[in-house]
Amino acid sequence: MSDSIKNQTVEVKLLHLFKLQSIDSQIDEIRILRGELPIQVKDLEDEIAGLQTRIDKIENENKELKKQIAEKDHSVKESNGLIEKYEKQQNNVRNNREFDALNKEIEFQKLEIELSTKRIKEYKSKISDNKERIDEIKRRVAERNEELTAKKAELASIVSETSKEEAELVKTSEKLDKLIEPRLLVAYKRIRGNVKNKLAIVSINRDSCGGCFAKIPPQRQLDISTRKKIIVCEHCGRILVDAVMIDEIEAMKV
């Protein structure tokens, strides 16, 4: 920390803080103007990615089902081949026992064919259902993509209108940061992060804190107006300044 910052009077420290608050509030207003658009864009992108993952998963399932159908088709062909083989062998059997044994093998292969055919039917039905699910998900993806395109266009329009102004304000804010004692700057940013309206520095209005509206005792108001020490609101923790400083800040050169 430079000596010039260390040797600043309390009044100068407060002026710098209040000026920083003014700049940061303008940045806040620009970002509020964008509203929830960045979050909505991110949510839509995440939803589309999730839907695409579901499509990929179902398509992989269909690939596996088709592989099983091919295996069952092969099994049916093998069973038909064995049936044909056993039926030929029945023409050359020497006794009823051999005939019955071959007949049992034939019946077994027929049951295998029946079971494989049943599985093939189930797999094809599942593939058909999956295709309908994929079509429905793709329809939802198309709808979300249209919504995403519109949101991105809206966000881009707002950003293009405000980006230059925001960049200049951010630059000014960073310049002011360097003029403020690090301990005070940390406290300022902490307070901004803890309060809903992000106002860390507030003036007294009608004998009350401009942040939480708690009454400020006359003696404390006098202490604040002298600008001899940094005083915070006992109720909300915001740094307090006198109302006159608001006018003075306009004439301040940073």
PDB file of C-alpha atoms in Angstrom:
ATOM      1  CA  MET A   1       0.000   0.000   0.000  1.00  0.00           C
ATOM      2  CA  SER A   2       1.421   3.376  -1.019  1.00  0.00           C
ATOM      3  CA  ASP A   3       2.010   6.168   1.506  1.00  0.00           C
ATOM      4  CA  SER A   4      -0.510   8.373  -0.324  1.00  0.00           C
ATOM      5  CA  ILE A   5      -3.263   5.861   0.374  1.00  0.00           C
ATOM      6  CA  LYS A   6      -2.081   5.194   3.925  1.00  0.00           C
ATOM      7  CA  ASN A   7      -2.059   8.908   4.712  1.00  0.00           C
ATOM      8  CA  GLN A   8      -5.495   9.657   3.303  1.00  0.00           C
ATOM      9  CA  THR A   9      -7.882  11.452   5.618  1.00  0.00           C
ATOM     10  CA  VAL A  10     -11.068   9.681   6.623  1.00  0.00           C
ATOM     11  CA  GLU A  11     -13.019  12.173   4.541  1.00  0.00           C
ATOM     12  CA  VAL A  12     -11.079  11.278   1.393  1.00  0.00           C
ATOM     13  CA  LYS A  13     -11.463   7.568   2.142  1.00  0.00           C
ATOM     14  CA  LEU A  14     -15.223   8.010   2.458  1.00  0.00           C
ATOM     15  CA  LEU A  15     -15.394  10.059  -0.739  1.00  0.00           C
ATOM     16  CA  HIS A  16     -13.543   7.372  -2.648  1.00  0.00           C
ATOM     17  CA  LEU A  17     -15.744   4.651  -1.202  1.00  0.00           C
ATOM     18  CA  PHE A  18     -18.927   6.494  -2.028  1.00  0.00           C
ATOM     19  CA  LYS A  19     -17.729   7.229  -5.539  1.00  0.00           C
ATOM     20  CA  LEU A  20     -16.890   3.540  -5.975  1.00  0.00           C
ATOM     21  CA  GLN A  21     -20.375   2.681  -4.713  1.00  0.00           C
ATOM     22  CA  SER A  22     -21.883   5.008  -7.323  1.00  0.00           C
ATOM     23  CA  ILE A  23     -19.926   3.385 -10.164  1.00  0.00           C
ATOM     24  CA  ASP A  24     -20.609  -0.168  -8.959  1.00  0.00           C
ATOM     25  CA  SER A  25     -24.323   0.618  -8.677  1.00  0.00           C
ATOM     26  CA  GLN A  26     -24.354   1.696 -12.327  1.00  0.00           C
ATOM     27  CA  ILE A  27     -22.684  -1.596 -13.255  1.00  0.00           C
ATOM     28  CA  ASP A  28     -25.321  -3.421 -11.207  1.00  0.00           C
ATOM     29  CA  GLU A  29     -28.101  -1.637 -13.094  1.00  0.00           C
ATOM     30  CA  ILE A  30     -26.659  -2.702 -16.445  1.00  0.00           C
ATOM     31  CA  ARG A  31     -26.408  -6.304 -15.293  1.00  0.00           C
ATOM     32  CA  ILE A  32     -29.925  -6.215 -13.886  1.00  0.00           C
ATOM     33  CA  LEU A  33     -31.081  -5.015 -17.305  1.00  0.00           C
ATOM     34  CA  ARG A  34     -29.893  -8.340 -18.685  1.00  0.00           C
ATOM     35  CA  GLY A  35     -32.072  -9.939 -16.053  1.00  0.00           C
ATOM     36  CA  GLU A  36     -32.088 -13.717 -15.919  1.00  0.00           C
ATOM     37  CA  LEU A  37     -31.144 -14.108 -19.575  1.00  0.00           C
ATOM     38  CA  PRO A  38     -27.601 -15.461 -19.014  1.00  0.00           C
ATOM     39  CA  ILE A  39     -28.969 -18.002 -16.518  1.00  0.00           C
ATOM     40  CA  GLN A  40     -31.847 -18.912 -18.837  1.00  0.00           C
ATOM     41  CA  VAL A  41     -29.416 -19.404 -21.742  1.00  0.00           C
ATOM     42  CA  LYS A  42     -27.202 -21.648 -19.580  1.00  0.00           C
ATOM     43  CA  ASP A  43     -30.216 -23.632 -18.323  1.00  0.00           C
ATOM     44  CA  LEU A  44     -31.458 -24.181 -21.894  1.00  0.00           C
ATOM     45  CA  GLU A  45     -28.000 -25.267 -23.031  1.00  0.00           C
ATOM     46  CA  ASP A  46     -27.796 -27.725 -20.121  1.00  0.00           C
ATOM     47  CA  GLU A  47     -31.299 -29.055 -20.834  1.00  0.00           C
ATOM     48  CA  ILE A  48     -30.514 -29.565 -24.534  1.00  0.00           C
ATOM     49  CA  ALA A  49     -27.268 -31.350 -23.632  1.00  0.00           C
ATOM     50  CA  GLY A  50     -29.199 -33.568 -21.210  1.00  0.00           C
ATOM     51  CA  LEU A  51     -31.818 -34.407 -23.833  1.00  0.00           C
ATOM     52  CA  GLN A  52     -29.101 -35.227 -26.369  1.00  0.00           C
ATOM     53  CA  THR A  53     -27.484 -37.534 -23.811  1.00  0.00           C
ATOM     54  CA  ARG A  54     -30.818 -39.331 -23.435  1.00  0.00           C
ATOM     55  CA  ILE A  55     -31.081 -39.694 -27.233  1.00  0.00           C
ATOM     56  CA  ASP A  56     -27.559 -41.124 -27.401  1.00  0.00           C
ATOM     57  CA  LYS A  57     -28.351 -43.573 -24.592  1.00  0.00           C
ATOM     58  CA  ILE A  58     -31.546 -44.795 -26.287  1.00  0.00           C
ATOM     59  CA  GLU A  59     -29.792 -45.095 -29.659  1.00  0.00           C
ATOM     60  CA  ASN A  60     -27.044 -47.159 -28.032  1.00  0.00           C
ATOM     61  CA  GLU A  61     -29.741 -49.342 -26.479  1.00  0.00           C
ATOM     62  CA  ASN A  62     -31.275 -49.837 -29.936  1.00  0.00           C
ATOM     63  CA  LYS A  63     -27.890 -50.824 -31.337  1.00  0.00           C
ATOM     64  CA  GLU A  64     -27.566 -53.460 -28.629  1.00  0.00           C
ATOM     65  CA  LEU A  65     -31.111 -54.705 -29.318  1.00  0.00           C
ATOM     66  CA  LYS A  66     -30.357 -54.994 -33.040  1.00  0.00           C
ATOM     67  CA  LYS A  67     -27.223 -56.951 -32.168  1.00  0.00           C
ATOM     68  CA  GLN A  68     -29.305 -59.335 -30.057  1.00  0.00           C
ATOM     69  CA  ILE A  69     -31.859 -59.671 -32.876  1.00  0.00           C
ATOM     70  CA  ALA A  70     -29.034 -60.635 -35.234  1.00  0.00           C
ATOM     71  CA  GLU A  71     -27.821 -63.210 -32.693  1.00  0.00           C
ATOM     72  CA  LYS A  72     -31.331 -64.652 -32.323  1.00  0.00           C
ATOM     73  CA  ASP A  73     -31.755 -64.742 -36.130  1.00  0.00           C
ATOM     74  CA  HIS A  74     -28.506 -66.690 -36.323  1.00  0.00           C
ATOM     75  CA  SER A  75     -29.725 -68.987 -33.561  1.00  0.00           C
ATOM     76  CA  VAL A  76     -32.978 -69.653 -35.504  1.00  0.00           C
ATOM     77  CA  LYS A  77     -30.975 -70.513 -38.625  1.00  0.00           C
ATOM     78  CA  GLU A  78     -28.777 -72.864 -36.626  1.00  0.00           C
ATOM     79  CA  SER A  79     -31.824 -74.535 -35.077  1.00  0.00           C
ATOM     80  CA  ASN A  80     -33.486 -74.947 -38.511  1.00  0.00           C
ATOM     81  CA  GLY A  81     -30.278 -76.451 -39.786  1.00  0.00           C
ATOM     82  CA  LEU A  82     -30.170 -78.927 -36.894  1.00  0.00           C
ATOM     83  CA  ILE A  83     -33.835 -79.835 -37.372  1.00  0.00           C
ATOM     84  CA  GLU A  84     -33.150 -80.562 -41.040  1.00  0.00           C
ATOM     85  CA  LYS A  85     -30.124 -82.665 -40.028  1.00  0.00           C
ATOM     86  CA  TYR A  86     -32.017 -84.614 -37.363  1.00  0.00           C
ATOM     87  CA  GLU A  87     -34.971 -85.257 -39.695  1.00  0.00           C
ATOM     88  CA  LYS A  88     -32.598 -86.770 -42.266  1.00  0.00           C
ATOM     89  CA  GLN A  89     -30.984 -88.876 -39.552  1.00  0.00           C
ATOM     90  CA  GLN A  90     -34.422 -90.200 -38.571  1.00  0.00           C
ATOM     91  CA  ASN A  91     -34.621 -91.853 -41.994  1.00  0.00           C
ATOM     92  CA  ASN A  92     -31.602 -93.977 -41.138  1.00  0.00           C
ATOM     93  CA  VAL A  93     -32.238 -94.933 -37.503  1.00  0.00           C
ATOM     94  CA  ARG A  94     -31.932 -98.578 -36.437  1.00  0.00           C
ATOM     95  CA  ASN A  95     -34.541 -98.564 -33.689  1.00  0.00           C
ATOM     96  CA  ASN A  96     -37.293 -96.612 -31.979  1.00  0.00           C
ATOM     97  CA  ARG A  97     -34.975 -95.424 -29.205  1.00  0.00           C
ATOM     98  CA  GLU A  98     -32.732 -93.579 -31.680  1.00  0.00           C
ATOM     99  CA  PHE A  99     -35.816 -92.182 -33.453  1.00  0.00           C
ATOM    100  CA  ASP A 100     -37.274 -90.877 -30.181  1.00  0.00           C
ATOM    101  CA  ALA A 101     -33.924 -89.355 -29.195  1.00  0.00           C
ATOM    102  CA  LEU A 102     -33.709 -87.493 -32.493  1.00  0.00           C
ATOM    103  CA  ASN A 103     -37.353 -86.476 -32.135  1.00  0.00           C
ATOM    104  CA  LYS A 104     -36.593 -84.942 -28.733  1.00  0.00           C
ATOM    105  CA  GLU A 105     -33.716 -82.993 -30.258  1.00  0.00           C
ATOM    106  CA  ILE A 106     -36.024 -81.738 -32.987  1.00  0.00           C
ATOM    107  CA  GLU A 107     -38.642 -80.667 -30.413  1.00  0.00           C
ATOM    108  CA  PHE A 108     -35.929 -78.929 -28.391  1.00  0.00           C
ATOM    109  CA  GLN A 109     -34.742 -76.987 -31.425  1.00  0.00           C
ATOM    110  CA  LYS A 110     -38.318 -76.021 -32.258  1.00  0.00           C
ATOM    111  CA  LEU A 111     -38.681 -74.655 -28.702  1.00  0.00           C
ATOM    112  CA  GLU A 112     -35.430 -72.755 -29.194  1.00  0.00           C
ATOM    113  CA  ILE A 113     -36.804 -71.285 -32.427  1.00  0.00           C
ATOM    114  CA  GLU A 114     -40.036 -70.346 -30.678  1.00  0.00           C
ATOM    115  CA  LEU A 115     -38.164 -68.694 -27.811  1.00  0.00           C
ATOM    116  CA  SER A 116     -35.792 -66.844 -30.166  1.00  0.00           C
ATOM    117  CA  THR A 117     -38.729 -65.692 -32.307  1.00  0.00           C
ATOM    118  CA  LYS A 118     -40.475 -64.412 -29.185  1.00  0.00           C
ATOM    119  CA  ARG A 119     -37.341 -62.513 -28.101  1.00  0.00           C
ATOM    120  CA  ILE A 120     -36.926 -61.035 -31.587  1.00  0.00           C
ATOM    121  CA  LYS A 121     -40.506 -59.783 -31.461  1.00  0.00           C
ATOM    122  CA  GLU A 122     -39.915 -58.242 -28.016  1.00  0.00           C
ATOM    123  CA  TYR A 123     -36.678 -56.584 -29.140  1.00  0.00           C
ATOM    124  CA  LYS A 124     -38.309 -55.149 -32.270  1.00  0.00           C
ATOM    125  CA  SER A 125     -41.192 -53.822 -30.185  1.00  0.00           C
ATOM    126  CA  LYS A 126     -38.713 -52.204 -27.793  1.00  0.00           C
ATOM    127  CA  ILE A 127     -36.837 -50.636 -30.725  1.00  0.00           C
ATOM    128  CA  SER A 128     -40.112 -49.264 -32.079  1.00  0.00           C
ATOM    129  CA  ASP A 129     -40.982 -47.770 -28.676  1.00  0.00           C
ATOM    130  CA  ASN A 130     -37.501 -46.303 -28.401  1.00  0.00           C
ATOM    131  CA  LYS A 131     -37.813 -44.680 -31.819  1.00  0.00           C
ATOM    132  CA  GLU A 132     -41.024 -42.983 -30.673  1.00  0.00           C
ATOM    133  CA  ARG A 133     -39.223 -41.783 -27.528  1.00  0.00           C
ATOM    134  CA  ILE A 134     -36.351 -40.450 -29.635  1.00  0.00           C
ATOM    135  CA  ASP A 135     -38.776 -38.617 -31.939  1.00  0.00           C
ATOM    136  CA  GLU A 136     -40.477 -37.024 -28.921  1.00  0.00           C
ATOM    137  CA  ILE A 137     -37.151 -35.994 -27.371  1.00  0.00           C
ATOM    138  CA  LYS A 138     -35.937 -34.585 -30.710  1.00  0.00           C
ATOM    139  CA  ARG A 139     -39.152 -32.560 -30.907  1.00  0.00           C
ATOM    140  CA  ARG A 140     -38.394 -31.138 -27.462  1.00  0.00           C
ATOM    141  CA  VAL A 141     -34.785 -30.444 -28.495  1.00  0.00           C
ATOM    142  CA  ALA A 142     -36.028 -28.535 -31.548  1.00  0.00           C
ATOM    143  CA  GLU A 143     -38.362 -26.454 -29.353  1.00  0.00           C
ATOM    144  CA  ARG A 144     -35.587 -25.732 -26.843  1.00  0.00           C
ATOM    145  CA  ASN A 145     -33.180 -24.801 -29.642  1.00  0.00           C
ATOM    146  CA  GLU A 146     -35.695 -22.279 -30.993  1.00  0.00           C
ATOM    147  CA  GLU A 147     -36.107 -20.820 -27.511  1.00  0.00           C
ATOM    148  CA  LEU A 148     -32.327 -20.798 -27.012  1.00  0.00           C
ATOM    149  CA  THR A 149     -31.770 -18.967 -30.305  1.00  0.00           C
ATOM    150  CA  ALA A 150     -34.297 -16.314 -29.305  1.00  0.00           C
ATOM    151  CA  LYS A 151     -32.783 -15.903 -25.822  1.00  0.00           C
ATOM    152  CA  LYS A 152     -29.262 -15.639 -27.227  1.00  0.00           C
ATOM    153  CA  ALA A 153     -30.384 -13.009 -29.745  1.00  0.00           C
ATOM    154  CA  GLU A 154     -32.090 -11.015 -26.998  1.00  0.00           C
ATOM    155  CA  LEU A 155     -29.032 -11.274 -24.756  1.00  0.00           C
ATOM    156  CA  ALA A 156     -26.664 -10.321 -27.595  1.00  0.00           C
ATOM    157  CA  SER A 157     -28.787  -7.252 -28.340  1.00  0.00           C
ATOM    158  CA  ILE A 158     -28.685  -6.089 -24.722  1.00  0.00           C
ATOM    159  CA  VAL A 159     -24.966  -6.814 -24.403  1.00  0.00           C
ATOM    160  CA  SER A 160     -24.171  -4.906 -27.606  1.00  0.00           C
ATOM    161  CA  GLU A 161     -26.082  -1.894 -26.299  1.00  0.00           C
ATOM    162  CA  THR A 162     -24.447  -1.873 -22.878  1.00  0.00           C
ATOM    163  CA  SER A 163     -21.070  -3.601 -23.224  1.00  0.00           C
ATOM    164  CA  LYS A 164     -19.109  -0.434 -24.033  1.00  0.00           C
ATOM    165  CA  GLU A 165     -20.664   1.494 -21.150  1.00  0.00           C
ATOM    166  CA  GLU A 166     -20.128  -1.422 -18.771  1.00  0.00           C
ATOM    167  CA  ALA A 167     -16.478  -1.816 -19.831  1.00  0.00           C
ATOM    168  CA  GLU A 168     -15.817   1.883 -19.150  1.00  0.00           C
ATOM    169  CA  LEU A 169     -17.529   1.669 -15.758  1.00  0.00           C
ATOM    170  CA  VAL A 170     -15.607  -1.474 -14.813  1.00  0.00           C
ATOM    171  CA  LYS A 171     -12.367   0.268 -15.778  1.00  0.00           C
ATOM    172  CA  THR A 172     -13.296   3.225 -13.578  1.00  0.00           C
ATOM    173  CA  SER A 173     -14.245   0.884 -10.734  1.00  0.00           C
ATOM    174  CA  GLU A 174     -10.871  -0.874 -10.968  1.00  0.00           C
ATOM    175  CA  LYS A 175      -9.130   2.511 -10.974  1.00  0.00           C
ATOM    176  CA  LEU A 176     -10.984   3.492  -7.809  1.00  0.00           C
ATOM    177  CA  ASP A 177     -10.106   0.161  -6.178  1.00  0.00           C
ATOM    178  CA  LYS A 178      -6.445   1.163  -6.328  1.00  0.00           C
ATOM    179  CA  LEU A 179      -7.165   4.404  -4.473  1.00  0.00           C
ATOM    180  CA  ILE A 180      -8.757   2.644  -1.494  1.00  0.00           C
ATOM    181  CA  GLU A 181      -7.001   1.082   1.468  1.00  0.00           C
ATOM    182  CA  PRO A 182      -7.101  -2.737   0.964  1.00  0.00           C
ATOM    183  CA  ARG A 183      -8.702  -3.323   4.383  1.00  0.00           C
ATOM    184  CA  LEU A 184     -11.520  -0.904   3.567  1.00  0.00           C
ATOM    185  CA  LEU A 185     -11.948  -2.331   0.077  1.00  0.00           C
ATOM    186  CA  VAL A 186     -12.345  -5.861   1.468  1.00  0.00           C
ATOM    187  CA  ALA A 187     -14.911  -4.611   3.998  1.00  0.00           C
ATOM    188  CA  TYR A 188     -16.781  -2.718   1.264  1.00  0.00           C
ATOM    189  CA  LYS A 189     -16.987  -5.769  -0.995  1.00  0.00           C
ATOM    190  CA  ARG A 190     -18.005  -8.005   1.905  1.00  0.00           C
ATOM    191  CA  ILE A 191     -20.864  -5.680   2.855  1.00  0.00           C
ATOM    192  CA  ARG A 192     -21.993  -5.468  -0.804  1.00  0.00           C
ATOM    193  CA  GLY A 193     -22.083  -9.239  -0.943  1.00  0.00           C
ATOM    194  CA  ASN A 194     -24.128  -9.502   2.242  1.00  0.00           C
ATOM    195  CA  VAL A 195     -26.906  -7.013   1.491  1.00  0.00           C
ATOM    196  CA  LYS A 196     -29.708  -7.485  -1.013  1.00  0.00           C
ATOM    197  CA  ASN A 197     -29.449  -4.107  -2.751  1.00  0.00           C
ATOM    198  CA  LYS A 198     -25.607  -4.254  -2.786  1.00  0.00           C
ATOM    199  CA  LEU A 199     -25.354  -0.826  -1.180  1.00  0.00           C
ATOM    200  CA  ALA A 200     -22.397  -0.868   1.208  1.00  0.00           C
ATOM    201  CA  ILE A 201     -22.230   2.925   1.623  1.00  0.00           C
ATOM    202  CA  VAL A 202     -25.432   4.779   2.484  1.00  0.00           C
ATOM    203  CA  SER A 203     -26.287   8.275   3.610  1.00  0.00           C
ATOM    204  CA  ILE A 204     -28.509   9.346   6.464  1.00  0.00           C
ATOM    205  CA  ASN A 205     -32.028  10.169   5.350  1.00  0.00           C
ATOM    206  CA  ARG A 206     -34.546  11.677   7.754  1.00  0.00           C
ATOM    207  CA  ASP A 207     -32.393  10.740  10.741  1.00  0.00           C
ATOM    208  CA  SER A 208     -32.328   7.111   9.603  1.00  0.00           C
ATOM    209  CA  CYS A 209     -29.893   4.720   7.944  1.00  0.00           C
ATOM    210  CA  GLY A 210     -30.406   4.796   4.175  1.00  0.00           C
ATOM    211  CA  GLY A 211     -30.001   1.028   4.057  1.00  0.00           C
ATOM    212  CA  CYS A 212     -32.087  -0.497   6.844  1.00  0.00           C
ATOM    213  CA  PHE A 213     -33.986   2.686   7.915  1.00  0.00           C
ATOM    214  CA  ALA A 214     -33.005   2.262  11.561  1.00  0.00           C
ATOM    215  CA  LYS A 215     -32.941   5.526  13.534  1.00  0.00           C
ATOM    216  CA  ILE A 216     -29.503   7.097  14.007  1.00  0.00           C
ATOM    217  CA  PRO A 217     -29.005   8.983  17.323  1.00  0.00           C
ATOM    218  CA  PRO A 218     -28.236  12.732  16.984  1.00  0.00           C
ATOM    219  CA  GLN A 219     -24.754  12.418  18.510  1.00  0.00           C
ATOM    220  CA  ARG A 220     -23.885   9.632  16.072  1.00  0.00           C
ATOM    221  CA  GLN A 221     -25.165  11.754  13.179  1.00  0.00           C
ATOM    222  CA  LEU A 222     -22.879  14.550  14.334  1.00  0.00           C
ATOM    223  CA  ASP A 223     -19.915  12.172  14.416  1.00  0.00           C
ATOM    224  CA  ILE A 224     -20.750  11.021  10.878  1.00  0.00           C
ATOM    225  CA  SER A 225     -21.004  14.601   9.568  1.00  0.00           C
ATOM    226  CA  THR A 226     -17.537  15.485  10.904  1.00  0.00           C
ATOM    227  CA  ARG A 227     -16.010  12.695   8.775  1.00  0.00           C
ATOM    228  CA  LYS A 228     -13.298  12.070  11.317  1.00  0.00           C
ATOM    229  CA  LYS A 229     -13.820   8.322  11.511  1.00  0.00           C
ATOM    230  CA  ILE A 230     -15.593   5.605   9.581  1.00  0.00           C
ATOM    231  CA  ILE A 231     -18.881   4.731  11.266  1.00  0.00           C
ATOM    232  CA  VAL A 232     -21.122   1.776  10.439  1.00  0.00           C
ATOM    233  CA  CYS A 233     -24.800   1.239  11.123  1.00  0.00           C
ATOM    234  CA  GLU A 234     -25.227  -0.782  14.307  1.00  0.00           C
ATOM    235  CA  HIS A 235     -28.197  -2.606  12.755  1.00  0.00           C
ATOM    236  CA  CYS A 236     -27.138  -3.517   9.195  1.00  0.00           C
ATOM    237  CA  GLY A 237     -23.383  -2.943   9.200  1.00  0.00           C
ATOM    238  CA  ARG A 238     -23.369  -0.524   6.256  1.00  0.00           C
ATOM    239  CA  ILE A 239     -20.898   2.357   6.212  1.00  0.00           C
ATOM    240  CA  LEU A 240     -22.672   5.640   6.909  1.00  0.00           C
ATOM    241  CA  VAL A 241     -21.998   9.046   5.329  1.00  0.00           C
ATOM    242  CA  ASP A 242     -23.799  12.364   5.627  1.00  0.00           C
ATOM    243  CA  ALA A 243     -26.188  13.425   2.881  1.00  0.00           C
ATOM    244  CA  VAL A 244     -24.011  16.406   1.919  1.00  0.00           C
ATOM    245  CA  MET A 245     -21.409  14.002   0.569  1.00  0.00           C
ATOM    246  CA  ILE A 246     -23.750  12.992  -2.242  1.00  0.00           C
ATOM    247  CA  ASP A 247     -23.473  16.499  -3.680  1.00  0.00           C
ATOM    248  CA  GLU A 248     -19.732  16.679  -3.079  1.00  0.00           C
ATOM    249  CA  ILE A 249     -19.110  13.431  -4.884  1.00  0.00           C
ATOM    250  CA  GLU A 250     -20.182  14.984  -8.190  1.00  0.00           C
ATOM    251  CA  ALA A 251     -17.364  17.489  -7.966  1.00  0.00           C
ATOM    252  CA  MET A 252     -14.774  14.924  -6.932  1.00  0.00           C
ATOM    253  CA  LYS A 253     -11.948  14.241  -9.409  1.00  0.00           C
ATOM    254  CA  VAL A 254     -10.631  10.707  -9.452  1.00  0.00           C
TER     255      VAL A 254
END
